C-alpha positions as a Markdown table, in Angstrom:
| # | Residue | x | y | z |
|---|---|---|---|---|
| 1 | Unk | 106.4 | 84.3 | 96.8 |
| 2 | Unk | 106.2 | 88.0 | 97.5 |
| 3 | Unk | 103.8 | 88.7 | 95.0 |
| 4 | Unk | 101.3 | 85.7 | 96.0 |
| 5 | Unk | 101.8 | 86.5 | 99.8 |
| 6 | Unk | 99.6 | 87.6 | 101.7 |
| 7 | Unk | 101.3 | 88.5 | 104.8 |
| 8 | Unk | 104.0 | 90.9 | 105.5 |
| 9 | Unk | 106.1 | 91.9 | 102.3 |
| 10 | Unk | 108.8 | 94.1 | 104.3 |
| 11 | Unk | 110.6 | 90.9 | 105.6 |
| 12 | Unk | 110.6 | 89.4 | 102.1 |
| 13 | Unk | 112.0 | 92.7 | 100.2 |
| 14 | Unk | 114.4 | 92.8 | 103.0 |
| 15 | Unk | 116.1 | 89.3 | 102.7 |
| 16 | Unk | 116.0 | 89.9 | 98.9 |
| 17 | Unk | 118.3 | 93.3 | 99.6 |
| 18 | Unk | 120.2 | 92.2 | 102.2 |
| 19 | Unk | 119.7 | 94.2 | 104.8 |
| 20 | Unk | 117.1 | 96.3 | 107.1 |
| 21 | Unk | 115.1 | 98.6 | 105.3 |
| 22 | Unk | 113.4 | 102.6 | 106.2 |
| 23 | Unk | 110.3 | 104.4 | 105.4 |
| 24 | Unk | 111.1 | 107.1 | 103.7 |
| 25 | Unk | 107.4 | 108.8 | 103.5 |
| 26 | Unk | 107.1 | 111.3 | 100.2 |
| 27 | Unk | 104.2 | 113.0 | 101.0 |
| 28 | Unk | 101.0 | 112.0 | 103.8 |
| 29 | Unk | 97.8 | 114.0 | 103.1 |
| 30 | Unk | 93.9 | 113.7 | 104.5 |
| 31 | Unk | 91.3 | 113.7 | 101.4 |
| 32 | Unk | 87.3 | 112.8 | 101.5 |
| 33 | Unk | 86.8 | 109.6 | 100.0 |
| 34 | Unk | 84.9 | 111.2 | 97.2 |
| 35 | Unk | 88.1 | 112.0 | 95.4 |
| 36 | Unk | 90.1 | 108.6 | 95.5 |
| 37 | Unk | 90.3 | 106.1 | 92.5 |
| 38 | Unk | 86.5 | 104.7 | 92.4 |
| 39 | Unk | 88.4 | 100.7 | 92.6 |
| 40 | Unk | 90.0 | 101.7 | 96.2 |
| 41 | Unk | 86.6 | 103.6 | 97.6 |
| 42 | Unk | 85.0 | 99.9 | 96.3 |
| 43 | Unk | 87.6 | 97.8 | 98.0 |
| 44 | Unk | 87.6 | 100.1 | 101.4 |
| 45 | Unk | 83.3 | 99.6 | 101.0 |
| 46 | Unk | 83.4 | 103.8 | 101.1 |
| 47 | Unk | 80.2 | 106.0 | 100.5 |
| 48 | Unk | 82.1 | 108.7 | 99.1 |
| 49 | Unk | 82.0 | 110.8 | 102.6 |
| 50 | Unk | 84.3 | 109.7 | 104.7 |
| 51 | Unk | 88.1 | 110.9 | 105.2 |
| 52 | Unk | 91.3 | 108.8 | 104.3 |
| 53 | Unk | 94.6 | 109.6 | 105.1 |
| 54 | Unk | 97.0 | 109.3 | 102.0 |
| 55 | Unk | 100.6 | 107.7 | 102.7 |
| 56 | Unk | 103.3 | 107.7 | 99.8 |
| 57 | Unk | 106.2 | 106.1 | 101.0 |
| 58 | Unk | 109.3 | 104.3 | 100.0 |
| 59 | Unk | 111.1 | 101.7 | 101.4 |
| 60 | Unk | 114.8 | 102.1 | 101.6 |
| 61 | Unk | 118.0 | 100.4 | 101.7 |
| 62 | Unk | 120.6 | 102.0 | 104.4 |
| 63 | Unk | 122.6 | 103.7 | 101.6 |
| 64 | Unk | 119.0 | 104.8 | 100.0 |
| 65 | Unk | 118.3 | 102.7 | 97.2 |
| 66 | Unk | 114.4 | 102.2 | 96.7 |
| 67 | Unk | 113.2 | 98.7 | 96.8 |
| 68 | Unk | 109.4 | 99.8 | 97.1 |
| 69 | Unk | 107.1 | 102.5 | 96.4 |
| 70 | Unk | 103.6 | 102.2 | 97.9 |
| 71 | Unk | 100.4 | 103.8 | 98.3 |
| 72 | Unk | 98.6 | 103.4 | 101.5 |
| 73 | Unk | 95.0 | 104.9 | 101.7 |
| 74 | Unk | 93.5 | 104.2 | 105.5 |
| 75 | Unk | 90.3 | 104.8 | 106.5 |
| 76 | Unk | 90.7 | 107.2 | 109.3 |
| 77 | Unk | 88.1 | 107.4 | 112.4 |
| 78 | Unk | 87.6 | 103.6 | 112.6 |
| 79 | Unk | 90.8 | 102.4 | 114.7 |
| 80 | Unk | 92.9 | 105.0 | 116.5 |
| 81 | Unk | 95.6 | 102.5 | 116.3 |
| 82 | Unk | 95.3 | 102.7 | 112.7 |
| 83 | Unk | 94.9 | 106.2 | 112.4 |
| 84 | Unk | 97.8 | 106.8 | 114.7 |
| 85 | Unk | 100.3 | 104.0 | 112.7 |
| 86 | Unk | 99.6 | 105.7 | 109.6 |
| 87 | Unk | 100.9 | 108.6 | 110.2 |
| 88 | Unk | 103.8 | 107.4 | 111.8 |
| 89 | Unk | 107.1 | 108.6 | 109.2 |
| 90 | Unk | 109.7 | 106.1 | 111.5 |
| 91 | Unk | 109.2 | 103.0 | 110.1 |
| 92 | Unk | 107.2 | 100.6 | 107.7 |
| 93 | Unk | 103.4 | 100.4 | 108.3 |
| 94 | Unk | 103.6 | 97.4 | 108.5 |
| 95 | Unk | 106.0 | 96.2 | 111.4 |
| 96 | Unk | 104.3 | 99.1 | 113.1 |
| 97 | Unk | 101.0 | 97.8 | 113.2 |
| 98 | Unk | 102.7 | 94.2 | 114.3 |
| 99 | Unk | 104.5 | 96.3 | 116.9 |
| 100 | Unk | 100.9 | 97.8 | 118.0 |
| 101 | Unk | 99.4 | 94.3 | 117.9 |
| 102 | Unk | 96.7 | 95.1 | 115.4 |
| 103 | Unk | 95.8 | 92.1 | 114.1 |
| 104 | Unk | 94.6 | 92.9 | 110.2 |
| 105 | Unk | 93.5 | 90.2 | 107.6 |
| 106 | Unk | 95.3 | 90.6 | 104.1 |
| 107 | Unk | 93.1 | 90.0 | 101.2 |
| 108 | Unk | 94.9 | 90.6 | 97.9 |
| 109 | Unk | 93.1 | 92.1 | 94.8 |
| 110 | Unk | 95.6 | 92.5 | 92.4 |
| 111 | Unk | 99.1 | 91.5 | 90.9 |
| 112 | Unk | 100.4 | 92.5 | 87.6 |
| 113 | Unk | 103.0 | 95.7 | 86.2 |
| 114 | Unk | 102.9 | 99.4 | 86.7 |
| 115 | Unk | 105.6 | 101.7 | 85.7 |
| 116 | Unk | 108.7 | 102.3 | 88.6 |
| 117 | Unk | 109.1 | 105.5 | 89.2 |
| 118 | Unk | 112.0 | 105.6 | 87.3 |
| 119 | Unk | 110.1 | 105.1 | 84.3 |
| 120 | Unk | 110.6 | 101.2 | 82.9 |
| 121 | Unk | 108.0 | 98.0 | 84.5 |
| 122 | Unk | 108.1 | 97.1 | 87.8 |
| 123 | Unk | 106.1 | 94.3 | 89.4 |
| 124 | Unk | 103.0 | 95.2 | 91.7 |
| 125 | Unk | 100.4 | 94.5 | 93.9 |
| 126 | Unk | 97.3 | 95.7 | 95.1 |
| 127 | Unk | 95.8 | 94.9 | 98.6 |
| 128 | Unk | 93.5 | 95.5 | 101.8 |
| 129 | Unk | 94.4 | 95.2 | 104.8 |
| 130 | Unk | 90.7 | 94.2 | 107.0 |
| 131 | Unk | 89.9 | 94.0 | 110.8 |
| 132 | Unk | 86.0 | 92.8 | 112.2 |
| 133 | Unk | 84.8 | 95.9 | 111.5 |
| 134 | Unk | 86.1 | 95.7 | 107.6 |
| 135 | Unk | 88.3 | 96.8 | 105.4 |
| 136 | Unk | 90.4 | 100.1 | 106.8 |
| 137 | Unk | 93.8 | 100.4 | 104.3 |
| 138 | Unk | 94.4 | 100.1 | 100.9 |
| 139 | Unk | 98.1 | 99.6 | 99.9 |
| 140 | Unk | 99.1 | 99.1 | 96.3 |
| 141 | Unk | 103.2 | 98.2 | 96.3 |
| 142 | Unk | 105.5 | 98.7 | 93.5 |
| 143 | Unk | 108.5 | 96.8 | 93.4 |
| 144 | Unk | 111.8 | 97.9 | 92.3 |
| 145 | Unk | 112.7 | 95.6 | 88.9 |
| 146 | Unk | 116.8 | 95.7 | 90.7 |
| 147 | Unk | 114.9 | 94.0 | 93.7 |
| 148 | Unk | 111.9 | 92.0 | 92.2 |
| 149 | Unk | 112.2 | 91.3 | 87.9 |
| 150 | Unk | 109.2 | 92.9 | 85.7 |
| 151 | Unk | 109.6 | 90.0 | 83.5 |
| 152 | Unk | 108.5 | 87.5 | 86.9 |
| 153 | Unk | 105.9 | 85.3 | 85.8 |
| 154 | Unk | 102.5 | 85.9 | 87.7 |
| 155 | Unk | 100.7 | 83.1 | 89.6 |
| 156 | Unk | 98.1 | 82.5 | 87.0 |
| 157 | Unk | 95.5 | 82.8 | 90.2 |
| 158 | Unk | 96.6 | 86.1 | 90.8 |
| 159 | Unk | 97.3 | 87.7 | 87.1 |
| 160 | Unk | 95.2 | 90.9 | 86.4 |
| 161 | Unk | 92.5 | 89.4 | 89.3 |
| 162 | Unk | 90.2 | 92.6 | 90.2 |
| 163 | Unk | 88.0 | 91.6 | 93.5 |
Protein backbone atom coordinates (compact mmCIF):
# COMPACT_ATOMS: atom_id res chain seq x y z
CA UNK A 1 0.00 0.00 0.00
CA UNK A 2 2.56 2.55 0.72
CA UNK A 3 4.55 1.96 -2.11
CA UNK A 4 1.38 2.03 -4.72
CA UNK A 5 -0.13 5.11 -2.85
CA UNK A 6 -0.44 7.89 -4.13
CA UNK A 7 -1.36 10.15 -1.43
CA UNK A 8 0.28 10.98 1.80
CA UNK A 9 2.93 8.40 2.90
CA UNK A 10 3.71 10.06 6.43
CA UNK A 11 0.43 8.65 7.88
CA UNK A 12 1.18 5.24 6.60
CA UNK A 13 5.02 5.10 7.81
CA UNK A 14 3.65 6.40 11.05
CA UNK A 15 1.00 3.67 11.86
CA UNK A 16 3.69 1.14 10.63
CA UNK A 17 6.14 2.61 13.64
CA UNK A 18 3.81 3.34 16.06
CA UNK A 19 3.96 6.58 16.72
CA UNK A 20 4.25 10.45 15.49
CA UNK A 21 7.07 10.99 13.45
CA UNK A 22 9.75 14.53 12.81
CA UNK A 23 11.55 16.08 10.10
CA UNK A 24 14.77 16.02 10.75
CA UNK A 25 16.15 18.10 7.52
CA UNK A 26 20.04 17.08 6.61
CA UNK A 27 20.92 19.69 4.50
CA UNK A 28 18.32 22.43 2.24
CA UNK A 29 20.23 24.16 -0.59
CA UNK A 30 19.02 26.46 -3.77
CA UNK A 31 20.74 25.02 -7.21
CA UNK A 32 19.78 26.12 -11.08
CA UNK A 33 18.02 23.44 -12.63
CA UNK A 34 20.88 22.90 -14.96
CA UNK A 35 22.65 20.76 -12.46
CA UNK A 36 19.89 18.23 -11.15
CA UNK A 37 19.64 14.61 -12.38
CA UNK A 38 18.35 15.06 -16.21
CA UNK A 39 15.06 12.37 -15.05
CA UNK A 40 13.90 15.05 -12.30
CA UNK A 41 14.50 18.33 -14.67
CA UNK A 42 12.11 15.93 -17.17
CA UNK A 43 9.51 15.14 -14.65
CA UNK A 44 9.46 18.94 -13.17
CA UNK A 45 9.20 19.95 -17.36
CA UNK A 46 12.50 22.30 -16.43
CA UNK A 47 14.50 24.22 -19.26
CA UNK A 48 17.65 23.95 -17.46
CA UNK A 49 17.29 27.78 -16.05
CA UNK A 50 15.25 27.90 -13.39
CA UNK A 51 16.10 27.51 -9.51
CA UNK A 52 15.12 24.53 -7.15
CA UNK A 53 15.36 24.35 -3.76
CA UNK A 54 17.00 21.00 -2.58
CA UNK A 55 15.49 19.37 0.71
CA UNK A 56 17.17 16.19 2.35
CA UNK A 57 15.31 15.18 5.17
CA UNK A 58 14.53 12.32 7.37
CA UNK A 59 11.71 11.25 8.98
CA UNK A 60 12.07 10.30 12.60
CA UNK A 61 10.72 8.26 15.31
CA UNK A 62 10.57 10.21 18.90
CA UNK A 63 13.67 8.33 20.11
CA UNK A 64 15.39 9.04 16.50
CA UNK A 65 15.19 6.02 14.52
CA UNK A 66 14.98 6.81 10.67
CA UNK A 67 12.00 5.40 8.96
CA UNK A 68 12.59 7.60 5.77
CA UNK A 69 15.07 9.44 3.86
CA UNK A 70 13.81 11.62 0.98
CA UNK A 71 14.78 13.99 -1.49
CA UNK A 72 12.52 16.81 -2.28
CA UNK A 73 13.51 19.07 -5.31
CA UNK A 74 10.69 22.19 -5.62
CA UNK A 75 10.48 24.38 -8.19
CA UNK A 76 10.82 27.70 -6.48
CA UNK A 77 9.13 31.08 -7.79
CA UNK A 78 5.89 29.29 -8.96
CA UNK A 79 3.77 29.09 -5.54
CA UNK A 80 5.00 31.05 -2.47
CA UNK A 81 3.16 28.50 -0.52
CA UNK A 82 5.38 26.05 -1.96
CA UNK A 83 8.38 27.91 -1.70
CA UNK A 84 7.70 28.88 1.81
CA UNK A 85 6.66 25.03 2.97
CA UNK A 86 9.86 23.82 1.63
CA UNK A 87 11.86 25.36 3.56
CA UNK A 88 10.06 24.86 6.57
CA UNK A 89 12.64 22.40 9.04
CA UNK A 90 9.44 21.79 11.69
CA UNK A 91 7.62 19.21 10.25
CA UNK A 92 7.05 16.82 7.25
CA UNK A 93 6.37 18.59 3.81
CA UNK A 94 3.78 16.98 3.50
CA UNK A 95 1.24 17.59 6.42
CA UNK A 96 2.61 21.11 5.94
CA UNK A 97 1.31 21.66 2.68
CA UNK A 98 -2.21 19.92 3.99
CA UNK A 99 -1.91 22.38 6.85
CA UNK A 100 -1.47 25.31 4.12
CA UNK A 101 -4.34 23.89 2.03
CA UNK A 102 -2.33 23.39 -1.08
CA UNK A 103 -4.01 21.16 -2.88
CA UNK A 104 -1.17 19.09 -5.16
CA UNK A 105 -1.94 16.03 -7.45
CA UNK A 106 0.42 12.98 -6.84
CA UNK A 107 1.54 11.24 -9.86
CA UNK A 108 4.02 8.42 -9.17
CA UNK A 109 6.95 7.55 -11.56
CA UNK A 110 8.78 5.12 -9.92
CA UNK A 111 8.95 2.17 -7.36
CA UNK A 112 11.72 -0.29 -7.00
CA UNK A 113 15.29 -0.53 -4.45
CA UNK A 114 17.95 1.94 -3.67
CA UNK A 115 20.52 1.49 -1.06
CA UNK A 116 19.42 2.85 2.84
CA UNK A 117 21.74 4.87 3.98
CA UNK A 118 23.05 2.44 6.09
CA UNK A 119 24.27 0.67 3.25
CA UNK A 120 21.88 -2.77 2.61
CA UNK A 121 18.31 -2.35 0.05
CA UNK A 122 15.64 -0.39 1.05
CA UNK A 123 12.32 0.00 -0.76
CA UNK A 124 11.67 3.30 -2.76
CA UNK A 125 9.68 5.54 -4.61
CA UNK A 126 9.90 8.33 -6.92
CA UNK A 127 7.16 11.00 -7.28
CA UNK A 128 5.76 14.59 -8.32
CA UNK A 129 3.81 16.35 -6.64
CA UNK A 130 1.55 18.79 -9.52
CA UNK A 131 -0.82 21.82 -9.08
CA UNK A 132 -2.74 23.70 -12.48
CA UNK A 133 0.08 25.28 -13.26
CA UNK A 134 2.27 21.75 -13.31
CA UNK A 135 4.51 19.85 -11.80
CA UNK A 136 6.53 22.00 -8.85
CA UNK A 137 8.25 19.01 -6.34
CA UNK A 138 9.99 16.10 -6.94
CA UNK A 139 10.31 13.73 -3.94
CA UNK A 140 12.07 10.35 -4.21
CA UNK A 141 11.44 8.39 -0.61
CA UNK A 142 13.55 5.76 0.74
CA UNK A 143 12.24 3.51 3.15
CA UNK A 144 13.86 2.10 6.14
CA UNK A 145 13.99 -2.08 5.45
CA UNK A 146 13.19 -2.09 9.82
CA UNK A 147 10.04 -0.17 8.73
CA UNK A 148 9.12 -1.27 5.07
CA UNK A 149 11.03 -4.97 3.85
CA UNK A 150 13.51 -4.64 0.65
CA UNK A 151 12.38 -8.06 -0.15
CA UNK A 152 8.33 -6.47 -0.56
CA UNK A 153 7.09 -7.59 -3.73
CA UNK A 154 6.36 -4.57 -6.17
CA UNK A 155 2.88 -4.00 -7.80
CA UNK A 156 3.77 -5.36 -11.13
CA UNK A 157 2.14 -1.81 -12.42
CA UNK A 158 4.56 0.01 -10.70
CA UNK A 159 7.94 -2.16 -10.86
CA UNK A 160 10.91 -0.12 -12.53
CA UNK A 161 7.86 2.22 -14.40
CA UNK A 162 9.89 5.47 -15.60
CA UNK A 163 7.12 8.25 -16.80
Amino acid sequence: MLLASEGLTTPLLQAASDGALRAQVQSLRVVPAAELDPGIRRHLQLSGQERCLVRHTRLVTPGGTAVSDNTVVARLGIDPRVDRIARDLRQPLGFALAEAGVELQRRVHWVGRRRWFGGGPCACKTYTLHAAAGPLVHIEELFSPQIVPADLRIPHSLQGRLA
